[in-house]
Short mmCIF file of C-alpha atoms in Angstrom, two decimals:
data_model
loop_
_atom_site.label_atom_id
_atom_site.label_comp_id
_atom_site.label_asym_id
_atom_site.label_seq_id
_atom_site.Cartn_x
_atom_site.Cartn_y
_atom_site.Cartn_z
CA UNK U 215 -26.73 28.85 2.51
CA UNK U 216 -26.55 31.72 -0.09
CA UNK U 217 -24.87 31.01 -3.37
CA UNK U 218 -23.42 32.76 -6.19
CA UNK U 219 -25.28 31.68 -9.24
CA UNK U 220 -22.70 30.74 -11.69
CA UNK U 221 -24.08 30.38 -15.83
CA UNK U 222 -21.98 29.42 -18.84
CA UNK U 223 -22.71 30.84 -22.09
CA UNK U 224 -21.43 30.82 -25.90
CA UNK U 225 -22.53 33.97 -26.57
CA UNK U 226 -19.92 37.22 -26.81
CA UNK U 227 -19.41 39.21 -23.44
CA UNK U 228 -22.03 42.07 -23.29
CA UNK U 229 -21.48 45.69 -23.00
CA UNK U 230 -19.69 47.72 -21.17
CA UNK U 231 -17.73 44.41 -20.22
CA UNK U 232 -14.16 44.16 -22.75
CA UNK U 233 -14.93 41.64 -25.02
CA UNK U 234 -12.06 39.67 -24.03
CA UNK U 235 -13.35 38.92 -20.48
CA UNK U 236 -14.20 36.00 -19.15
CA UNK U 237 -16.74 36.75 -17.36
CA UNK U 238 -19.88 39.12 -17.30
CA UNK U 239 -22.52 40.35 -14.13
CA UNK U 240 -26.13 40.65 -14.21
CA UNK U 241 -27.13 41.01 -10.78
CA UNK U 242 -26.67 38.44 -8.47
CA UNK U 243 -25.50 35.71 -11.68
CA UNK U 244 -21.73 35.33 -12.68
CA UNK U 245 -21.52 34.35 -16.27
CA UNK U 246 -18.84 32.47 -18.12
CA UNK U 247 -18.22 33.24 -21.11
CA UNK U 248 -16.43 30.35 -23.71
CA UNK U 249 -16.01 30.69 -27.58
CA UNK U 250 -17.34 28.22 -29.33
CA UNK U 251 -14.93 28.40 -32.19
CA UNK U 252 -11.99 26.99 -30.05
CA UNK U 253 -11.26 23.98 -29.47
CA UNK U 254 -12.64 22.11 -25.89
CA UNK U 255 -9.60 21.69 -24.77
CA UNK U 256 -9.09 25.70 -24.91
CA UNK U 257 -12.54 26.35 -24.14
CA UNK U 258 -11.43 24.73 -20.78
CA UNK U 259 -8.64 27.08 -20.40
CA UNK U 260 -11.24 29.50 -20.62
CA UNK U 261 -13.10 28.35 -17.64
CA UNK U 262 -10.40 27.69 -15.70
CA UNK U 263 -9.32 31.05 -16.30
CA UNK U 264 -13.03 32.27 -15.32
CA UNK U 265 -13.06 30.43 -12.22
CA UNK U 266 -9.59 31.79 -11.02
CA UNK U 267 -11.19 35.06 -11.53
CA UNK U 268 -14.39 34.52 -9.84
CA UNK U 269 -12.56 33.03 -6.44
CA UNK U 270 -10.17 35.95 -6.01
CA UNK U 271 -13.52 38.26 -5.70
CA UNK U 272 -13.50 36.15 -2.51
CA UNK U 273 -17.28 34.09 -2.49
CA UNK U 274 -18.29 32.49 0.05
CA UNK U 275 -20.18 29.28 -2.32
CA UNK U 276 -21.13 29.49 -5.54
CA UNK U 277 -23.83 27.32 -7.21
CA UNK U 278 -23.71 26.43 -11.06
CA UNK U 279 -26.79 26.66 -12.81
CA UNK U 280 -27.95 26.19 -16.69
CA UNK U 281 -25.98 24.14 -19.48
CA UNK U 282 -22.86 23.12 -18.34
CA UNK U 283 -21.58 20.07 -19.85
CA UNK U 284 -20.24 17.55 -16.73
CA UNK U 285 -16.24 18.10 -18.20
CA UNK U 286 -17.07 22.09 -18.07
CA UNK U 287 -18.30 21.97 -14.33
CA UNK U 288 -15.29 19.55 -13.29
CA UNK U 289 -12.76 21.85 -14.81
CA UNK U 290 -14.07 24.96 -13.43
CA UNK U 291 -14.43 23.17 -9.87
CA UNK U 292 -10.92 21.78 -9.85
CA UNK U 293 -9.80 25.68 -10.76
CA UNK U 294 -12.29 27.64 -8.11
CA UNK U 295 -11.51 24.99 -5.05
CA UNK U 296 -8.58 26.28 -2.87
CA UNK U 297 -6.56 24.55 0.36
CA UNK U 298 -9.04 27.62 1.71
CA UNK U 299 -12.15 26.71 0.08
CA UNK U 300 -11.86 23.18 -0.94
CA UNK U 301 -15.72 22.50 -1.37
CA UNK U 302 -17.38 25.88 -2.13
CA UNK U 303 -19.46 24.61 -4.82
CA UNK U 304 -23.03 23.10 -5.61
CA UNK U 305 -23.28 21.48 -8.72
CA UNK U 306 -25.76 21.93 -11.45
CA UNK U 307 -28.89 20.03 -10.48
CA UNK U 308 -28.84 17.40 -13.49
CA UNK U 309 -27.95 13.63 -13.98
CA UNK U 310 -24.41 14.35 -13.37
CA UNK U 311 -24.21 14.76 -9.80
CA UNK U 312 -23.45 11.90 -8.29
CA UNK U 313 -20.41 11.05 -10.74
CA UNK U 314 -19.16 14.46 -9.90
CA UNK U 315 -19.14 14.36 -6.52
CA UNK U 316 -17.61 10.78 -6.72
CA UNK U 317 -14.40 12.52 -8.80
CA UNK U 318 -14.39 15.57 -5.86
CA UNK U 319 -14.20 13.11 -3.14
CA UNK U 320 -11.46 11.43 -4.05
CA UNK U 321 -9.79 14.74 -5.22
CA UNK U 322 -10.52 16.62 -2.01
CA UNK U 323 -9.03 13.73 -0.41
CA UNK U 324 -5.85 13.83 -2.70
CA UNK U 325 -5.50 17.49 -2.36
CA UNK U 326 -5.53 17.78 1.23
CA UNK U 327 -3.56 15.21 2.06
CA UNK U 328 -0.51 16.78 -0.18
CA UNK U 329 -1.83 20.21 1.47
CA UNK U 330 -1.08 18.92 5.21
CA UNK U 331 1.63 20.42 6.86
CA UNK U 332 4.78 17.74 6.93
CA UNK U 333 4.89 18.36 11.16
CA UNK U 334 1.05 16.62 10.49
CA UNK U 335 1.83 14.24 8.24
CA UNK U 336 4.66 11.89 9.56
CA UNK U 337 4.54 8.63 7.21
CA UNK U 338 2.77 6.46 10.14
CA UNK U 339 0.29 9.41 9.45
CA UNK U 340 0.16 9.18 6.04
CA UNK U 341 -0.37 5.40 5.53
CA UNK U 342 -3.09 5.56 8.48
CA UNK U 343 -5.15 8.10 6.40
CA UNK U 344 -4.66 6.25 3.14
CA UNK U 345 -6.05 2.75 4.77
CA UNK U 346 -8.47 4.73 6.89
CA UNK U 347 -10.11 6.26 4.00
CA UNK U 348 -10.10 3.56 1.80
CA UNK U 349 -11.33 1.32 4.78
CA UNK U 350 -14.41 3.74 4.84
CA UNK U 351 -15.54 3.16 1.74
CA UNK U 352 -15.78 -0.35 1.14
CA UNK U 353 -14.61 -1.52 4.82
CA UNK U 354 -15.84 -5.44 4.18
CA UNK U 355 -13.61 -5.24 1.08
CA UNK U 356 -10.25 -4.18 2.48
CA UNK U 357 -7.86 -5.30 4.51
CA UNK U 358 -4.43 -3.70 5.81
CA UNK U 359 -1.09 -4.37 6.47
CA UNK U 360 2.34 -2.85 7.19
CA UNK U 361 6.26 -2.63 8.11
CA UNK U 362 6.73 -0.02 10.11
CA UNK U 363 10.84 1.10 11.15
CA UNK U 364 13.29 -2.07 12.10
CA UNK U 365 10.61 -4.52 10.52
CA UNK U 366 11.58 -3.14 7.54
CA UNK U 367 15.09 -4.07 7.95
CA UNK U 368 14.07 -7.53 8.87
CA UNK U 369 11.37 -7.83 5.53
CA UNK U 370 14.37 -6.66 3.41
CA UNK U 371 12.91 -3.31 2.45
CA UNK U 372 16.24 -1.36 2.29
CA UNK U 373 15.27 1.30 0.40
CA UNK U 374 12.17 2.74 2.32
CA UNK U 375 14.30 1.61 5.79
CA UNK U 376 17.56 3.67 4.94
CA UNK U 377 16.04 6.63 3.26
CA UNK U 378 13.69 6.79 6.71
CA UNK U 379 16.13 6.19 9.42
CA UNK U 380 17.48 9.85 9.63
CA UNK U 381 14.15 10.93 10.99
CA UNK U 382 12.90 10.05 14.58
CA UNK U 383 9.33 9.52 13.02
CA UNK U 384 10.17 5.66 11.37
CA UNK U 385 9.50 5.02 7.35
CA UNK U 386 6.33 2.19 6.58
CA UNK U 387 5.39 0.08 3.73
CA UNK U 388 2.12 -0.08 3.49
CA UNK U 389 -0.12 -2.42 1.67
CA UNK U 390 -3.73 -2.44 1.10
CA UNK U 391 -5.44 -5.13 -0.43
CA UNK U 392 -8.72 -4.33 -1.67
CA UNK U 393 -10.96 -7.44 -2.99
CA UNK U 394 -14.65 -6.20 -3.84
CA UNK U 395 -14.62 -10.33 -5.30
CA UNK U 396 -14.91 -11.44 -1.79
CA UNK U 397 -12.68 -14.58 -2.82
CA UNK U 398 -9.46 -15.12 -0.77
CA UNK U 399 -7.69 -16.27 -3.81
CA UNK U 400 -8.78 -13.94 -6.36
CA UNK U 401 -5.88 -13.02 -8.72
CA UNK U 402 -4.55 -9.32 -8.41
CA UNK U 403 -5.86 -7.61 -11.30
CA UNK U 404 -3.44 -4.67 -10.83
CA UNK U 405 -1.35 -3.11 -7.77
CA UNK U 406 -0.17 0.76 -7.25
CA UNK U 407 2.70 2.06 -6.49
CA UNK U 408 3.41 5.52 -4.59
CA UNK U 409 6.27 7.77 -3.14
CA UNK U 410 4.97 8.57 0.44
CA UNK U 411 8.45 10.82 1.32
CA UNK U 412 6.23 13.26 3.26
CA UNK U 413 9.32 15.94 3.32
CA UNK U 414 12.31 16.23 1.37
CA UNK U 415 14.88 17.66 3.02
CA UNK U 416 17.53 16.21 0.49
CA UNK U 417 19.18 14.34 3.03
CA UNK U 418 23.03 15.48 3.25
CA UNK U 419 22.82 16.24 -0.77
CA UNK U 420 20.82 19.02 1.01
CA UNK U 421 18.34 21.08 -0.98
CA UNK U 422 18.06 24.96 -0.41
CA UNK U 423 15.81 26.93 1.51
CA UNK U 424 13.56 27.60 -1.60
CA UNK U 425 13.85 24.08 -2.63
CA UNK U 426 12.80 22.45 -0.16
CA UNK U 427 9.92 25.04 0.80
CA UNK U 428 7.55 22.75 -0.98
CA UNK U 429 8.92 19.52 -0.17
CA UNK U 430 5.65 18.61 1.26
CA UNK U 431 4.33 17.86 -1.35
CA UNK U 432 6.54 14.78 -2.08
CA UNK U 433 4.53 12.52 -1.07
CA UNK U 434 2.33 13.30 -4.25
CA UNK U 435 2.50 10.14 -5.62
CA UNK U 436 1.19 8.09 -2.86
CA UNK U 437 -1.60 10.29 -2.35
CA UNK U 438 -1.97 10.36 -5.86
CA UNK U 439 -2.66 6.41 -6.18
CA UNK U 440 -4.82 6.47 -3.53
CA UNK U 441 -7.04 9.29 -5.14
CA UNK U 442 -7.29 7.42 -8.09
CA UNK U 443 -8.40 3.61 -6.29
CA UNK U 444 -10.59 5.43 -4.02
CA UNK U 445 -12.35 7.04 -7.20
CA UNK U 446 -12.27 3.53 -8.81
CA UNK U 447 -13.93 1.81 -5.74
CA UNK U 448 -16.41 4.45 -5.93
CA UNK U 449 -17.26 4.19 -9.06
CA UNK U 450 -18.06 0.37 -9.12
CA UNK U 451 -14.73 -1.42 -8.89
CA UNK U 452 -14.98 -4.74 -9.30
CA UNK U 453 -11.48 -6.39 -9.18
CA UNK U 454 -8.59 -7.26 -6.61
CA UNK U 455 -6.28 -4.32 -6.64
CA UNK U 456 -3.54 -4.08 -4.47
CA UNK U 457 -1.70 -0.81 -3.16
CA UNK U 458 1.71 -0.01 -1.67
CA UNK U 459 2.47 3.14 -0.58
CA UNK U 460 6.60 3.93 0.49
CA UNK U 461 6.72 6.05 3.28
CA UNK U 462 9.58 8.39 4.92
CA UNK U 463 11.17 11.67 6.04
CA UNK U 464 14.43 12.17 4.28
CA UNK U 465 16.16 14.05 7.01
CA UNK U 466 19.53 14.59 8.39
CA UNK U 467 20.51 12.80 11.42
CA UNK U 468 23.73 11.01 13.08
CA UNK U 469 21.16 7.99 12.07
CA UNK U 470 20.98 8.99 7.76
CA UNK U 471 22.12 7.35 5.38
CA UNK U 472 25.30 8.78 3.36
CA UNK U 473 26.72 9.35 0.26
CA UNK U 474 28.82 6.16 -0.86
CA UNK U 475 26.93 4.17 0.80
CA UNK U 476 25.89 0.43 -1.01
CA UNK U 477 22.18 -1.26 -0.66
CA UNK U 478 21.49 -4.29 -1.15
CA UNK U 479 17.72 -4.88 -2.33
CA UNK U 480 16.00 -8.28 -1.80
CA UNK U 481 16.04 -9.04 -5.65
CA UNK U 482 19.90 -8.75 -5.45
CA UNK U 483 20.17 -5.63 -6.99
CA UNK U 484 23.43 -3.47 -5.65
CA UNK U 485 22.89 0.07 -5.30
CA UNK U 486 25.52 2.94 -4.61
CA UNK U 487 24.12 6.31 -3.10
CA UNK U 488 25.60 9.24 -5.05
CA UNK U 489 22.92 11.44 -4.34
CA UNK U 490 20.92 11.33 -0.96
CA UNK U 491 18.22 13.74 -3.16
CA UNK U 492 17.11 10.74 -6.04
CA UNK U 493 15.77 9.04 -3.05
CA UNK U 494 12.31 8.77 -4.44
CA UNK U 495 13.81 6.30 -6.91
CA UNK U 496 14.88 3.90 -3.81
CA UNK U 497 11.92 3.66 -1.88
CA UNK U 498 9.61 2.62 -5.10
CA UNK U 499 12.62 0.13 -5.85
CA UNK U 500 10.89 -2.04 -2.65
CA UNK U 501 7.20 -1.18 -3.84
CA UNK U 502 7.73 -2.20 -7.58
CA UNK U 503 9.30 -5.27 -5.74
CA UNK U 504 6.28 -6.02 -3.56
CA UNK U 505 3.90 -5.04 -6.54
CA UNK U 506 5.65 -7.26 -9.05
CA UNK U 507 5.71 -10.15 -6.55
CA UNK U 508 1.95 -9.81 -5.87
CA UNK U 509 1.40 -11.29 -9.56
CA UNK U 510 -0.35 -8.30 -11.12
CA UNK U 511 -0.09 -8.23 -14.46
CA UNK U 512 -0.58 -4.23 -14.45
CA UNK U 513 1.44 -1.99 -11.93
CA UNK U 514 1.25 1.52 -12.13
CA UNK U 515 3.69 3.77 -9.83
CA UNK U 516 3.25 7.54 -9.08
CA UNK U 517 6.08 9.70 -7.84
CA UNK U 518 6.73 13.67 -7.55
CA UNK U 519 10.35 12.11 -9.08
CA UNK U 520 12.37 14.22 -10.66
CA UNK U 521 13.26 18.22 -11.71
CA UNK U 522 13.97 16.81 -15.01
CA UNK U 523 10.18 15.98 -16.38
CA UNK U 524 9.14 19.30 -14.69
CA UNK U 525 12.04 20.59 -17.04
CA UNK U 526 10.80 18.54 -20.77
CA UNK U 527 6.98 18.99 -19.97
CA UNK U 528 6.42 21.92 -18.04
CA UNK U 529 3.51 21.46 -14.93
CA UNK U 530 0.73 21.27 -16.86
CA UNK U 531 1.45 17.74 -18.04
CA UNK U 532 2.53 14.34 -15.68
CA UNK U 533 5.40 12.63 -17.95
CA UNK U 534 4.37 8.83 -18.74
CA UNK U 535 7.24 5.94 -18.92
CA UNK U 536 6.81 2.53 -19.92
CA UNK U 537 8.37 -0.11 -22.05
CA UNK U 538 5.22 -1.59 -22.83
CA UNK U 539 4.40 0.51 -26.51
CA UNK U 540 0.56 -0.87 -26.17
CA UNK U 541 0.23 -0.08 -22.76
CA UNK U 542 1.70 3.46 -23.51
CA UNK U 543 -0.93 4.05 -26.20
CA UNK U 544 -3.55 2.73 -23.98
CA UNK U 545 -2.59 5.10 -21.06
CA UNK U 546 -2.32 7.88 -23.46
CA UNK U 547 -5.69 7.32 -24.49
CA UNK U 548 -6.99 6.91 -20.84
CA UNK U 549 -5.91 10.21 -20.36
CA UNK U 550 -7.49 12.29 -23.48
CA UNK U 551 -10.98 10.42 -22.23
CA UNK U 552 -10.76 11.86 -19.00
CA UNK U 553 -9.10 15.14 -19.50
CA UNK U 554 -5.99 14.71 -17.72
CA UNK U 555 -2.59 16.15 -19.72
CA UNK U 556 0.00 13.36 -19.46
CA UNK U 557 2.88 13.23 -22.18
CA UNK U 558 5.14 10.55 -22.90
CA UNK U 559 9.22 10.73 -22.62
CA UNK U 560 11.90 7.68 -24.10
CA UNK U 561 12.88 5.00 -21.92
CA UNK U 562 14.74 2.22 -23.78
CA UNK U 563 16.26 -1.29 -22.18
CA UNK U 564 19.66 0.80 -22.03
CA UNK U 565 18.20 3.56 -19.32
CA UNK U 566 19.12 1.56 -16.99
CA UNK U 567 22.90 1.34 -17.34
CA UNK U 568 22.87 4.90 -17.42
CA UNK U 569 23.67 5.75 -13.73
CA UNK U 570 26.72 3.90 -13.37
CA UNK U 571 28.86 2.94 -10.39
CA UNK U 572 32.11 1.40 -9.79
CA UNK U 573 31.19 -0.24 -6.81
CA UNK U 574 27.91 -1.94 -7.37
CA UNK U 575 25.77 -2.66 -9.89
CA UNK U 576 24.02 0.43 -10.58
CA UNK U 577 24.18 4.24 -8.17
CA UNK U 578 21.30 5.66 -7.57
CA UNK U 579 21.32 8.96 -9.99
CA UNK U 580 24.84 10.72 -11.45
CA UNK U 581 26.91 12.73 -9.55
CA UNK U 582 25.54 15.92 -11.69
CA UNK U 583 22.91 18.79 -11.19
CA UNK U 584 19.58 17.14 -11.62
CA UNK U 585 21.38 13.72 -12.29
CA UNK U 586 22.17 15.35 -15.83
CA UNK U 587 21.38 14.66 -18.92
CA UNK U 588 18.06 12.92 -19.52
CA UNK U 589 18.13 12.78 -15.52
CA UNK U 590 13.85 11.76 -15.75
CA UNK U 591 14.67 8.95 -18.31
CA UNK U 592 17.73 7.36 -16.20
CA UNK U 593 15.60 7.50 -13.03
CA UNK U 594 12.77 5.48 -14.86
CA UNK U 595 15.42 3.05 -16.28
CA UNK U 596 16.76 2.75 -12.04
CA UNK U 597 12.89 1.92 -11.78
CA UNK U 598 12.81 -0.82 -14.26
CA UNK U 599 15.79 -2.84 -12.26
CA UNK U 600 12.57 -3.83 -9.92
CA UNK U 601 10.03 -4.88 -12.04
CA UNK U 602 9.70 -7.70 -14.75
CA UNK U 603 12.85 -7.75 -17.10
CA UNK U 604 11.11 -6.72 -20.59
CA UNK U 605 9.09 -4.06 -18.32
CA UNK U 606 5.88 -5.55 -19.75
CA UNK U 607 2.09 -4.45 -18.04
CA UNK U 608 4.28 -1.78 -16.09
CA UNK U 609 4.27 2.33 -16.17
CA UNK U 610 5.88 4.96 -14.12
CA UNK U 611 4.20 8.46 -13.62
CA UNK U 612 6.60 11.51 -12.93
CA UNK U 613 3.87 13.84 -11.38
CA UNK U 614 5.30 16.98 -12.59
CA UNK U 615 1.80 18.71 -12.85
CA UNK U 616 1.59 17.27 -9.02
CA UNK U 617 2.15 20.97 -6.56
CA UNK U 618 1.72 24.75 -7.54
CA UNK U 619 3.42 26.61 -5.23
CA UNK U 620 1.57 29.44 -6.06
CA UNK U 621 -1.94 30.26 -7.84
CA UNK U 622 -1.89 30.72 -11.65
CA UNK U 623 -3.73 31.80 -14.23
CA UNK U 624 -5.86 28.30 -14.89
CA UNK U 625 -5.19 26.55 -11.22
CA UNK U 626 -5.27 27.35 -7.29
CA UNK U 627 -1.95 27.18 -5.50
CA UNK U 628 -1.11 23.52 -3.98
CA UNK U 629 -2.31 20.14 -4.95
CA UNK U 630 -3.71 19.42 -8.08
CA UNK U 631 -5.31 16.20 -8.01
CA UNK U 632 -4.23 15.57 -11.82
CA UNK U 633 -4.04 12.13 -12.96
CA UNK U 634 -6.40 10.41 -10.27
CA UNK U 635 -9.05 10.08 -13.36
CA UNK U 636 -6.56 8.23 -15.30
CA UNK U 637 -5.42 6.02 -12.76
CA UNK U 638 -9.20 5.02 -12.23
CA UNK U 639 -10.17 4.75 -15.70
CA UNK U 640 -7.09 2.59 -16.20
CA UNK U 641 -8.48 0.36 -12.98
CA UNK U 642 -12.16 -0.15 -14.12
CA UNK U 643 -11.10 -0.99 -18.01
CA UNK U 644 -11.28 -4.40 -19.33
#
């Protein structure tokens, strides 16, 4: 195979090229050019902005060559790889290799599975693929099961089992247990959390055409979790870690569930349904549920969730919630190491008395555009009905940086894999 040489350099862009390009020719080598007066974070932009150049001239591979740092050939690979051309690129023949290809398995596998068509991807689909691909990398260390349609019902899932019964194709709750210990009764160091609805039609609070264009990509958050253990196990794991992945069509049927509807979740919890859209929110209630009951003392949930945190932090950034102020400075920091863009938003005891209802103990959004006001913040404080009262050892990720529907400037269209490196680094720690 032929390659594109691709080089990096510090040095100004040469004749005749402007001198605020990004990249240069010399033959048969592309060159990036960064300033080293900025700041890395910037000098990333810059590559990402060079690599989003270099793949719409439309190479076949490209092979990186000379001094790249290992954070400067990850960022230009996540911004060159397309749903088209998702592994187009040889990395620079150093010490690095192996971690980097580690990172792009995991995010090849996280990007195409929010990629796939939702006709592909029913959620049987979806949690086969997760466990399959798990199951392949460590297959003496992982074990599977599942509730797949009426056993639902009959387990007391409500949330996953009503938001799913529209569709012909039944919801599941999946959960892998993956124990690299090899002991039976080896405490769960941590369990995952992730919204497998694997299209979005709103339900009969029906989204519109343009809305719901992307709605593939709601099942994010699952794939998003898995990406992030699967990096984890490959990068040495070493501790029980449990997964749950809620999975569903939200669809409209003579079978869906309706507006004014009340749930009844196993922990007692009453829920009214003023929205049939802020389902997200009642499938993770039964993960959180299962997670918290599996005696982790870390869970970590991951959900394309709400409008709102694409609204306070733009999609460059996942929002971060947690009551836990340590744990929020820890994940914070988790992120800056690996070069993943996650911001924090308020959530307070009180969030969760902030969707009201008259008729049970809490609806499931507010009867307003976006679920109003501080609509992110009241969905997190829904989340925090199911998971241990002071919300300690517990954060939610609204994966607002999740899906580009189209290519930008710094990224290609479609999944991003953003925040698997976090989710990993917060797995191996400790």
């Amino acid at each position: 195979m032929t390659y594109l040489a691709v080089e990096i350099s510090t040095q100004p862009v040469p004749a005749p090229w402007n001198a605020q390009a990004r990249l240069s020719f010399n033959g048969d080598v592309a060159c990036v050019h960064v300033d080293p007066a900025l700041s890395e974070p910037l000098q990333h932009r810059q590559i990402q902005q060079a690599a989003r150049q270099l793949e719409s001239m439309n190479p076949a591979q490209i092979g990186l060559r000379g001094n790249w740092h290992i954070e400067q050939q990850w960022t230009f690979a996540q911004a060159f790889s397309t749903p088209k051309k998702p592994d187009a690129i040889q990395w620079c023949d150093d010490d690095n290799q192996a971690t980097l290809q580690a990172r792009f398995e995991a995010l090849a596998f996280t990007r195409s599975l929010v990629n796939e068509t939702p006709e592909d991807l029913s959620p049987e689909t979806l949690a086969q693929r997760a466990a399959d691909w798990l199951m392949g990398l460590a297959p003496n260390q992982v074990s599977v099961k599942s509730w797949v349609g009426e056993a639902l019902l009959e387990a007391g899932w409500v949330g996953i089992y009503n938001v799913g019964r529209g569709s012909d194709r039944p919801p599941v709750l999946l959960e892998v247990d993956v124990n690299p210990t090899g002991d039976p009764n080896a405490p769960v160091a941590a369990a995952l959390v992730g919204k497998g609805i694997t299209f979005d039609s709103g339900g009969y609070s029906i989204k519109s055409s343009e809305g719901m264009l992307d709605m593939k990509c709601d099942m994010g958050g699952a794939a998003t979790v898995t990406g992030g253990l699967g990096l984890a196990m490959l990068q040495g794991l070493n501790k029980r870690v449990k997964l749950f992945l809620c999975c569903a069509e939200n669809l409209i049927s003579g079978h869906a569930y309706k507006l004014g509807d009340v749930l009844t979740y196993k922990n007692g919890t009453t829920v009214e349904i003023v929205n049939t859209d802020a389902e997200g929110r009642l499938v993770l209630a039964d993960g959180l549920m299962a997670a918290t009951e599996s005696g982790a003392p870390l869970i970590i949930n991951a959900a394309t969730l709400t409008g709102a945190a694409v609204m306070a932090v733009g999609n460059q950034y996942n929002a971060l919630f947690t009551m836990d102020e340590g744990l929020r400075e820890t994940f914070l920091a988790y992120a800056r190491e690996e070069n993943e863009l996650l911001w924090p938003l308020p959530l307070e005891p009180w969030h969760k008395e902030m969707c009201p209802s008259p008729f049970a103990d809490t609806a499931n959004s507010r009867p307003q555009k976006g679920g109003g006001a501080g609509g992110a913040s009241n969905a997190a404080g829904f989340l925090s009905r199911f998971v241990r009262e002071d919300g300690r050892g517990w954060v939610h990720l609204d994966l607002a940086a999740a899906y580009n529907g189209n290519a930008n400037g710094q990224q290609p269209p479609g999944a991003t894999g953003q925040g698997i490196r976090t989710i990993a680094r917060a797995l191996l720690a400790g």
